[in-house]
Amino acid sequence: MQFTLSHSGKTGVQTTTVYPNQVTITDEISLQTVVQFDHVAGLFLNNTRSNTNFIQSNVLVMDIDNDHSENPDEWITVERLKEIFADYNFALVTS
């Protein structure tokens, strides 16, 4: 596993657009360290997140809210993700 995340060094700031800290994720510990902060899965011009400043990303990120159903039997769970992605390397971060 190797991909890059950028973080702000702050937590819970919904208006954050600057992510100056780039970290190469290589294992569970480096991932856990970065996701403690507000983070993005991309590199941006001047480290400022916006559509026009996007440079690149080397990771695919998905967000699963399970807001499609009130029935827990229809929700995507950690176990279900492991089944779906059994043939792939992936990392999971929950909120």
mmCIF file with all atom_site columns, N, CA and C in Angstrom, residues 4 9 23 27 29 36-37 43 51 70-71 77-78 83-84 90:
data_model
loop_
_atom_site.group_PDB
_atom_site.id
_atom_site.type_symbol
_atom_site.label_atom_id
_atom_site.label_alt_id
_atom_site.label_comp_id
_atom_site.label_asym_id
_atom_site.label_entity_id
_atom_site.label_seq_id
_atom_site.pdbx_PDB_ins_code
_atom_site.Cartn_x
_atom_site.Cartn_y
_atom_site.Cartn_z
_atom_site.occupancy
_atom_site.B_iso_or_equiv
_atom_site.pdbx_formal_charge
_atom_site.auth_seq_id
_atom_site.auth_comp_id
_atom_site.auth_asym_id
_atom_site.auth_atom_id
_atom_site.pdbx_PDB_model_num
ATOM 1  N N  . THR A 1 4  ? -0.830  8.983  -1.158 1.00 0.00 ? 4  THR A N  1
ATOM 2  C CA . THR A 1 4  ? -0.567  10.252 -0.486 1.00 0.00 ? 4  THR A CA 1
ATOM 3  C C  . THR A 1 4  ? -1.851  10.889 0.010  1.00 0.00 ? 4  THR A C  1
ATOM 4  N N  . GLY A 1 9  ? -3.441  19.672 9.752  1.00 0.00 ? 9  GLY A N  1
ATOM 5  C CA . GLY A 1 9  ? -2.892  19.819 11.086 1.00 0.00 ? 9  GLY A CA 1
ATOM 6  C C  . GLY A 1 9  ? -3.942  20.260 12.087 1.00 0.00 ? 9  GLY A C  1
ATOM 7  N N  . VAL A 1 23 ? 1.653   13.462 3.295  1.00 0.00 ? 23 VAL A N  1
ATOM 8  C CA . VAL A 1 23 ? 2.211   12.272 3.929  1.00 0.00 ? 23 VAL A CA 1
ATOM 9  C C  . VAL A 1 23 ? 2.000   11.077 3.007  1.00 0.00 ? 23 VAL A C  1
ATOM 10 N N  . ASP A 1 27 ? 1.402   2.245  5.603  1.00 0.00 ? 27 ASP A N  1
ATOM 11 C CA . ASP A 1 27 ? 0.954   1.204  6.524  1.00 0.00 ? 27 ASP A CA 1
ATOM 12 C C  . ASP A 1 27 ? -0.170  1.747  7.400  1.00 0.00 ? 27 ASP A C  1
ATOM 13 N N  . ILE A 1 29 ? -0.244  2.423  10.573 1.00 0.00 ? 29 ILE A N  1
ATOM 14 C CA . ILE A 1 29 ? 0.152   3.467  11.524 1.00 0.00 ? 29 ILE A CA 1
ATOM 15 C C  . ILE A 1 29 ? 0.212   4.832  10.850 1.00 0.00 ? 29 ILE A C  1
ATOM 16 N N  . GLN A 1 36 ? -6.251  11.500 11.828 1.00 0.00 ? 36 GLN A N  1
ATOM 17 C CA . GLN A 1 36 ? -6.642  12.223 13.041 1.00 0.00 ? 36 GLN A CA 1
ATOM 18 C C  . GLN A 1 36 ? -6.952  13.682 12.724 1.00 0.00 ? 36 GLN A C  1
ATOM 19 N N  . PHE A 1 37 ? -6.424  14.165 11.606 1.00 0.00 ? 37 PHE A N  1
ATOM 20 C CA . PHE A 1 37 ? -6.588  15.554 11.192 1.00 0.00 ? 37 PHE A CA 1
ATOM 21 C C  . PHE A 1 37 ? -7.566  15.644 10.025 1.00 0.00 ? 37 PHE A C  1
ATOM 22 N N  . LEU A 1 43 ? -3.339  16.305 -4.171 1.00 0.00 ? 43 LEU A N  1
ATOM 23 C CA . LEU A 1 43 ? -2.373  17.393 -4.120 1.00 0.00 ? 43 LEU A CA 1
ATOM 24 C C  . LEU A 1 43 ? -2.981  18.582 -4.842 1.00 0.00 ? 43 LEU A C  1
ATOM 25 N N  . ASN A 1 51 ? -11.438 22.977 -6.940 1.00 0.00 ? 51 ASN A N  1
ATOM 26 C CA . ASN A 1 51 ? -11.454 22.274 -8.226 1.00 0.00 ? 51 ASN A CA 1
ATOM 27 C C  . ASN A 1 51 ? -10.370 22.791 -9.155 1.00 0.00 ? 51 ASN A C  1
ATOM 28 N N  . GLU A 1 70 ? -33.310 3.098  5.802  1.00 0.00 ? 70 GLU A N  1
ATOM 29 C CA . GLU A 1 70 ? -33.438 3.071  7.263  1.00 0.00 ? 70 GLU A CA 1
ATOM 30 C C  . GLU A 1 70 ? -33.291 1.644  7.797  1.00 0.00 ? 70 GLU A C  1
ATOM 31 N N  . ASN A 1 71 ? -33.188 0.693  6.891  1.00 0.00 ? 71 ASN A N  1
ATOM 32 C CA . ASN A 1 71 ? -33.093 -0.718 7.250  1.00 0.00 ? 71 ASN A CA 1
ATOM 33 C C  . ASN A 1 71 ? -31.620 -1.117 7.405  1.00 0.00 ? 71 ASN A C  1
ATOM 34 N N  . THR A 1 77 ? -21.605 -2.531 5.468  1.00 0.00 ? 77 THR A N  1
ATOM 35 C CA . THR A 1 77 ? -20.862 -2.713 6.719  1.00 0.00 ? 77 THR A CA 1
ATOM 36 C C  . THR A 1 77 ? -19.393 -3.004 6.411  1.00 0.00 ? 77 THR A C  1
ATOM 37 N N  . VAL A 1 78 ? -18.577 -2.994 7.430  1.00 0.00 ? 78 VAL A N  1
ATOM 38 C CA . VAL A 1 78 ? -17.170 -3.353 7.267  1.00 0.00 ? 78 VAL A CA 1
ATOM 39 C C  . VAL A 1 78 ? -17.065 -4.761 6.692  1.00 0.00 ? 78 VAL A C  1
ATOM 40 N N  . GLU A 1 83 ? -16.029 -8.298 1.809  1.00 0.00 ? 83 GLU A N  1
ATOM 41 C CA . GLU A 1 83 ? -16.510 -9.234 0.786  1.00 0.00 ? 83 GLU A CA 1
ATOM 42 C C  . GLU A 1 83 ? -16.389 -8.617 -0.607 1.00 0.00 ? 83 GLU A C  1
ATOM 43 N N  . ILE A 1 84 ? -16.862 -7.386 -0.751 1.00 0.00 ? 84 ILE A N  1
ATOM 44 C CA . ILE A 1 84 ? -16.866 -6.708 -2.053 1.00 0.00 ? 84 ILE A CA 1
ATOM 45 C C  . ILE A 1 84 ? -15.448 -6.554 -2.593 1.00 0.00 ? 84 ILE A C  1
ATOM 46 N N  . PHE A 1 90 ? -7.145  -2.636 0.257  1.00 0.00 ? 90 PHE A N  1
ATOM 47 C CA . PHE A 1 90 ? -7.844  -1.395 0.576  1.00 0.00 ? 90 PHE A CA 1
ATOM 48 C C  . PHE A 1 90 ? -7.668  -1.068 2.046  1.00 0.00 ? 90 PHE A C  1
#
